[in-house]
Amino acid sequence: MVVQRKFVPLLALATAFLLSESAAAVNTFGMRDDSHFSLEARGNNKDGSVPVYKDPNASIEDRVNDLLPRMTLEEKVSQLIQGDLNGWMNLTDPLDNTLVFNQTGLEEMIRLKGGSIWAGYLTPYEKLVYAISVGQHYLMENTTLGIPALFQSEGLHGFTDNGTIFPSPIGLAASFDTELVSQVAGVAADEAEGLGINHMFAPVLDLSRELRWGRVEENFGEDPFLTGEMGHAFVTGMQSGRRRNTSDTAIARVAATCKHFAAFGSPQGGLNIAQVSGGERELRTMYLKPFNRACLDSLSIMTAYSSYDGIPAIANTHLMTDILRKEWGYKYWVTTDAGSVDLLITLHGTCETRECAAKVTVDNFSGEMGGDQVRAGTVSMDSIDGAVKGLLQAKFALGLFENPYPYDDYLSSIRTSESKEILHTADTESIILLENRQNTLPLSTNIGSVALIGPQVDRVTFGDYVFLNASNNGITPLAGFKQYLGNVSSPTKINFAEGCKLWSNDESGIQAAVETARNSDVAIVM
């Protein structure tokens, strides 16, 4: 059933369900039932006072500690499992702008997976804002406790949904300019914030020490110091500031996500998600250094798919608990990468059942599952509470309990003149000149002809983590050369030959490319 209608309060329905639970079940839920508040009205105090978690002037710690014991086990588990915007929206057609939602799908998604919602879709901005508004209004107005959700997307080198796209991180790192990287992250946050996206999966702090790995461009390089400095600048730029109309205790506007914790970027054989080997010394002197520098104030951290010395990251108590939580004192949200809990069964072979995988993961405060395992005694409520507490910390730090909604003027912050100036600087500073024999560069605009050769000449390439339509906001090198030479009234002739395709063994065009180069004064191959 697809409908568009006003929300109807569901407190009576929730109350009837809760009152039907036995006293033993209430105790299993780990909820208090004393003079402070009653079971059937957990969002309010018995004496009529405002609950601490609803007080914007209370400390984040006090608000978390007040809210957590009010939550049922089902509500806690719902916080831990990632939901999806397509649960109540039809997002199959990236050009469709129909503003309707599925009420049944909305209620079911929020009930089971209401803590964080994936919203990284290519879709018109108006539809995205509508979908997020529907979800947040339902959470705030039609659930007992009114806990807003994190709405998530990608922003590794620019907001992916048709935002300003910057050079890939490996290029940004080549600038050696932390202030510039902070500005880049700030632009991504600006564009996401107005649309209602409050959680971005960036930066990547893996080290590019295995060059056969196909994701090297996502990293800031092979050096732990440079990666840490760039990562710290990125987190600072993305989180700095405060959402509109939030409490003074809010400390960020968009949550950054440091990933992939830890040692993910150096897999054996360069194969993605293959195991990484090294030992404790290499772990601490190389792989953990960037995270320790950049991420202690990041509102979330994402775990790695891989194992380190044979122990999967999400099942590594030494890594996730001893080091991250106890030694470093990290207090915010730790989330698993998509599907990584099941990889304990299908890849690592350390579990045979999802119950086992859930227990191992949740026990390390980064879970996706729970519920029945708690009732069965295989997963402790303390583990569930520890994971949920980190998520609530992040939500209060973002000020979402006061204002989780998109802004009416969301278009005013997308691809602005200021962001384009930062983009131009980033593009310029990311270029590295390795050699300049006989002072060949810069080229004169008075040369007779230039051969542009290669499959990238007539193609817009922005790197990984962009949507297909992002190319509409760029121009090809071929078009750029023609435009520039036309603007300066240059007599230089452009000779173009593709030569070959990016992914093909067909060499039939290479001879033509060779002839094009021979017939030109200068050849540029890309």
XYZ file of C-alpha atoms in Angstrom, residues 100-518:
419
model
C 4.968 9.148 -2.049
C 5.987 6.561 0.539
C 4.947 3.116 1.687
C 3.450 3.413 5.176
C 3.712 -0.281 5.988
C 7.297 -0.394 4.798
C 8.148 2.679 6.854
C 6.717 1.253 10.073
C 8.402 -2.117 9.568
C 11.787 -0.611 8.711
C 11.755 1.682 11.735
C 10.652 -1.133 14.034
C 13.428 -3.499 12.975
C 16.216 -1.270 11.640
C 15.607 2.251 12.870
C 18.957 3.364 14.256
C 20.778 4.170 11.043
C 19.381 4.334 7.506
C 21.343 3.981 4.285
C 20.385 6.893 2.012
C 23.227 6.872 -0.509
C 21.025 6.763 -3.595
C 21.173 8.587 -6.887
C 17.842 10.365 -6.751
C 16.487 13.923 -7.188
C 17.257 16.124 -4.196
C 13.584 16.902 -3.605
C 12.800 13.195 -3.327
C 15.753 12.544 -1.028
C 14.744 15.384 1.284
C 11.142 14.176 1.280
C 12.159 10.602 2.115
C 14.458 11.639 4.964
C 11.861 14.059 6.345
C 9.228 11.296 6.357
C 11.557 8.975 8.246
C 12.704 11.481 10.838
C 9.200 12.840 11.498
C 7.918 9.312 12.029
C 10.748 8.530 14.441
C 10.356 11.768 16.386
C 6.549 11.902 16.492
C 5.291 8.319 16.237
C 7.660 6.254 18.349
C 7.604 6.047 22.115
C 11.037 7.507 22.782
C 11.495 9.672 19.704
C 15.045 8.623 18.818
C 16.168 10.101 15.473
C 18.170 8.097 12.952
C 21.518 8.539 11.320
C 20.954 8.928 7.577
C 24.065 7.743 5.790
C 25.870 8.277 2.508
C 29.356 8.347 1.009
C 31.684 11.334 0.923
C 35.219 10.065 0.424
C 36.197 12.902 -1.933
C 32.939 14.809 -2.215
C 29.263 14.151 -1.572
C 28.406 11.347 -3.971
C 24.850 12.367 -4.909
C 25.751 14.929 -7.547
C 27.778 17.085 -5.190
C 31.166 18.732 -5.716
C 33.604 15.931 -6.577
C 37.254 16.460 -5.647
C 40.389 14.481 -6.533
C 40.599 11.029 -4.968
C 42.274 10.891 -1.540
C 45.562 9.693 -3.024
C 45.575 12.937 -5.025
C 44.512 15.092 -2.084
C 47.369 13.643 -0.046
C 49.772 14.675 -2.806
C 48.953 18.294 -1.942
C 50.501 17.844 1.532
C 48.032 20.550 2.553
C 45.975 19.653 5.628
C 44.022 22.906 5.555
C 42.950 22.193 1.991
C 41.835 18.663 2.912
C 39.848 20.109 5.805
C 38.109 22.500 3.396
C 37.325 19.643 1.003
C 35.689 17.642 3.798
C 33.830 20.771 4.874
C 32.299 21.161 1.424
C 31.119 17.535 1.447
C 29.541 18.092 4.856
C 27.906 21.354 3.739
C 26.234 19.642 0.794
C 25.104 16.610 2.790
C 23.924 18.463 5.887
C 21.222 20.505 4.198
C 19.752 17.393 2.575
C 19.424 15.654 5.942
C 22.436 13.339 5.569
C 24.195 13.355 8.936
C 26.574 10.392 8.699
C 29.260 10.066 6.013
C 31.425 6.998 5.408
C 34.793 8.766 5.187
C 37.770 9.117 5.550
C 39.680 5.940 4.628
C 42.841 5.565 6.715
C 44.173 2.334 5.260
C 47.788 2.425 4.095
C 48.634 1.911 0.429
C 51.454 -0.539 1.041
C 50.203 -3.238 -1.350
C 49.996 -1.623 -4.755
C 48.221 -4.565 -6.359
C 45.200 -3.772 -4.194
C 42.551 -2.214 -6.417
C 41.491 0.436 -3.910
C 44.760 2.338 -3.482
C 43.129 5.558 -4.708
C 40.869 5.606 -1.622
C 43.842 6.079 0.701
C 46.096 8.992 1.600
C 49.221 7.013 0.733
C 51.614 4.552 2.310
C 52.938 6.698 5.145
C 51.200 6.462 8.560
C 52.182 9.997 9.578
C 50.864 11.670 6.431
C 47.727 9.512 6.501
C 47.098 10.447 10.120
C 47.515 14.166 9.460
C 45.288 14.106 6.395
C 42.725 11.982 8.200
C 42.669 14.328 11.187
C 42.169 17.301 8.867
C 39.353 15.492 7.086
C 37.512 14.552 10.293
C 37.921 18.091 11.617
C 36.589 19.647 8.423
C 33.626 17.308 8.172
C 32.502 17.559 11.795
C 33.336 21.190 12.645
C 30.345 23.363 13.388
C 26.851 22.589 14.572
C 23.542 21.838 12.882
C 20.964 24.604 12.916
C 18.678 24.909 15.930
C 20.472 22.362 18.074
C 21.645 22.392 21.660
C 24.848 24.026 22.867
C 26.117 20.583 23.831
C 26.147 19.453 20.189
C 29.716 19.229 18.932
C 29.380 18.275 15.244
C 27.084 18.702 12.243
C 27.915 15.577 10.232
C 29.504 12.431 11.654
C 32.709 11.307 9.997
C 33.536 7.589 9.799
C 37.148 6.510 10.016
C 37.627 3.257 8.129
C 38.602 0.450 7.891
C 39.717 -0.428 11.399
C 42.321 -1.784 11.073
C 45.120 -2.805 8.677
C 42.698 -3.345 5.796
C 44.670 -1.833 2.924
C 47.533 -4.329 2.669
C 45.887 -7.659 1.825
C 47.896 -10.673 0.796
C 48.304 -10.833 -2.968
C 46.531 -7.491 -3.314
C 43.179 -9.300 -3.161
C 40.408 -7.246 -1.592
C 39.371 -8.523 1.886
C 42.217 -11.071 1.962
C 44.013 -11.410 5.288
C 46.769 -9.058 6.416
C 49.853 -10.306 8.246
C 52.242 -8.344 10.399
C 52.331 -8.839 14.146
C 51.823 -6.501 17.097
C 54.763 -4.216 16.389
C 53.745 -3.545 12.789
C 50.119 -3.146 13.865
C 50.992 -0.422 16.337
C 53.792 1.356 14.480
C 52.097 1.358 11.069
C 48.412 0.519 10.823
C 47.056 1.974 14.063
C 48.981 5.249 13.990
C 46.634 7.053 11.555
C 43.517 6.010 13.492
C 44.965 7.104 16.810
C 45.841 10.488 15.356
C 42.675 11.127 13.378
C 39.775 9.278 14.914
C 39.478 9.664 18.664
C 37.010 12.514 18.112
C 35.373 11.007 15.021
C 31.764 10.166 15.824
C 32.051 6.758 14.188
C 34.576 4.142 13.150
C 33.970 1.346 10.636
C 35.560 -2.058 11.032
C 37.559 -3.881 8.360
C 36.404 -6.894 6.368
C 39.785 -8.548 6.648
C 41.595 -10.469 9.336
C 44.915 -9.529 10.903
C 47.238 -12.431 11.637
C 44.295 -14.759 11.169
C 41.820 -12.988 13.474
C 38.890 -11.181 11.746
C 38.833 -7.521 12.700
C 35.254 -7.550 13.973
C 36.007 -10.587 16.135
C 39.333 -9.253 17.414
C 38.861 -8.447 21.094
C 42.429 -7.188 21.392
C 41.862 -4.707 18.574
C 38.247 -3.668 19.131
C 38.049 -3.742 22.919
C 41.494 -3.758 24.523
C 42.997 -1.115 22.248
C 40.109 0.941 20.831
C 37.763 1.066 23.815
C 39.992 0.577 26.849
C 43.430 1.836 25.851
C 42.274 4.696 23.623
C 39.006 5.373 25.434
C 36.950 5.651 22.242
C 33.305 6.256 23.230
C 31.365 6.719 19.996
C 29.731 4.487 17.385
C 31.582 1.509 15.927
C 29.823 0.111 12.872
C 30.607 -2.920 10.766
C 31.117 -2.709 7.028
C 28.251 -4.067 4.923
C 27.898 -7.824 5.273
C 31.029 -8.302 7.354
C 29.230 -10.130 10.150
C 28.219 -12.877 7.723
C 31.815 -13.049 6.486
C 32.678 -14.690 9.787
C 30.795 -17.653 8.318
C 31.413 -17.404 4.583
C 34.996 -16.107 4.418
C 36.829 -16.453 7.703
C 35.245 -19.710 8.810
C 35.326 -18.756 12.489
C 31.567 -19.238 12.937
C 29.086 -21.727 11.551
C 25.888 -19.850 12.443
C 24.637 -16.271 12.401
C 24.003 -16.581 16.135
C 27.703 -17.203 16.633
C 28.612 -14.323 14.312
C 26.233 -11.970 16.134
C 27.612 -12.847 19.546
C 31.236 -12.441 18.513
C 30.539 -9.086 16.888
C 28.264 -7.586 19.516
C 30.633 -8.654 22.264
C 33.153 -6.327 20.603
C 30.723 -3.378 20.585
C 30.154 -3.233 16.847
C 27.169 -5.414 16.206
C 24.468 -5.858 13.623
C 22.332 -8.447 15.406
C 21.078 -9.493 18.857
C 17.633 -9.963 20.466
C 16.959 -13.672 20.709
C 20.553 -14.312 21.713
C 20.120 -12.060 24.747
C 17.028 -13.934 25.866
C 18.865 -17.207 25.376
C 21.765 -15.947 27.459
C 24.365 -16.231 24.706
C 24.785 -12.454 24.344
C 24.878 -10.237 27.405
C 22.756 -7.137 27.779
C 25.943 -5.292 28.720
C 27.305 -5.967 25.239
C 24.118 -4.691 23.610
C 24.088 -1.628 25.856
C 27.732 -0.883 25.099
C 27.112 -0.857 21.358
C 23.909 1.192 21.628
C 25.517 3.671 23.990
C 28.160 4.552 21.416
C 25.470 5.216 18.803
C 23.428 7.390 21.161
C 26.574 9.345 22.043
C 27.001 10.167 18.363
C 23.356 11.196 17.909
C 23.382 13.534 20.889
C 26.736 14.946 19.764
C 25.089 15.827 16.430
C 22.144 17.542 18.111
C 19.693 15.281 16.283
C 17.246 15.087 19.190
C 16.618 18.820 18.693
C 16.735 19.013 14.884
C 17.245 15.948 12.690
C 15.505 17.392 9.628
C 16.716 18.616 6.204
C 16.853 22.364 5.631
C 14.410 24.221 3.420
C 17.276 25.966 1.600
C 19.258 22.787 0.940
C 20.049 23.839 -2.646
C 21.968 26.892 -1.425
C 24.912 24.796 -0.268
C 25.354 22.475 -3.272
C 28.085 23.149 -5.881
C 28.495 26.766 -4.870
C 31.015 29.206 -6.284
C 33.036 28.824 -3.090
C 33.137 25.047 -3.387
C 34.256 25.330 -7.013
C 37.151 27.567 -5.949
C 38.236 24.953 -3.410
C 37.864 22.295 -6.106
C 40.115 24.235 -8.486
C 42.758 24.580 -5.784
C 42.549 20.888 -4.927
C 42.836 19.895 -8.587
C 45.863 22.120 -9.041
C 47.639 21.069 -5.843
C 47.084 17.347 -6.429
C 49.075 17.367 -9.682
C 52.609 16.000 -9.273
C 55.260 16.740 -11.890
C 57.703 13.829 -11.773
C 60.057 14.982 -14.500
C 60.382 17.850 -16.992
C 63.096 17.004 -19.483
C 64.449 19.934 -21.497
C 61.820 22.195 -19.939
C 59.108 20.756 -22.145
C 56.437 22.124 -19.832
C 54.590 24.412 -19.850
C 53.578 23.979 -23.466
C 53.405 27.037 -25.675
C 50.021 28.018 -27.073
C 51.730 28.783 -30.372
C 52.844 25.269 -31.289
C 51.407 23.900 -34.510
C 49.639 20.780 -33.255
C 49.045 18.605 -30.179
C 48.151 14.928 -30.277
C 45.811 13.845 -27.479
C 46.009 10.065 -27.296
C 44.380 7.484 -25.074
C 41.062 6.203 -23.713
C 40.863 8.919 -21.054
C 41.037 11.843 -23.488
C 37.333 11.977 -24.301
C 36.067 10.711 -20.967
C 35.227 12.317 -17.609
C 36.890 10.295 -14.858
C 36.348 11.333 -11.239
C 37.622 8.147 -9.611
C 35.855 5.834 -7.198
C 32.931 6.728 -4.902
C 30.931 8.810 -7.367
C 27.579 8.277 -9.036
C 27.296 7.871 -12.781
C 25.704 11.268 -13.334
C 28.616 13.056 -11.644
C 30.313 13.158 -15.039
C 27.649 15.646 -16.143
C 29.337 18.214 -13.905
C 32.748 17.851 -15.552
C 34.278 18.155 -18.993
C 36.579 15.787 -20.829
C 40.265 16.668 -21.338
C 39.537 16.903 -25.074
C 36.777 19.447 -24.513
C 38.956 21.283 -22.006
C 41.864 21.634 -24.427
C 39.585 22.911 -27.171
C 37.898 25.378 -24.832
C 41.148 26.719 -23.443
C 42.856 27.110 -26.822
C 39.743 28.794 -28.181
C 39.706 31.253 -25.292
C 43.304 32.336 -25.960
C 42.852 32.396 -29.760
C 45.583 29.819 -30.210
C 46.359 28.482 -33.703
C 47.264 25.067 -32.237
C 45.515 22.158 -33.905
C 44.192 19.277 -31.763
C 44.651 15.748 -33.166
C 42.794 13.059 -31.221
C 43.201 9.272 -31.325
C 41.702 6.933 -28.744
C 44.166 4.133 -29.459
C 42.443 1.547 -27.301
C 39.662 1.068 -24.775
C 40.228 1.133 -21.027
C 39.276 -2.531 -20.627
C 40.012 -4.392 -23.846
C 42.679 -6.467 -25.579
C 41.772 -4.926 -28.936
C 44.912 -3.300 -30.390
C 43.416 -2.329 -33.737
C 43.480 1.394 -32.919
C 47.086 1.612 -31.774
C 48.626 2.130 -35.220
C 46.324 5.083 -35.876
C 47.393 6.564 -32.531
C 51.047 6.154 -33.501
C 50.439 7.975 -36.786
C 48.593 10.748 -34.970
C 51.579 11.248 -32.676
C 54.024 11.294 -35.615
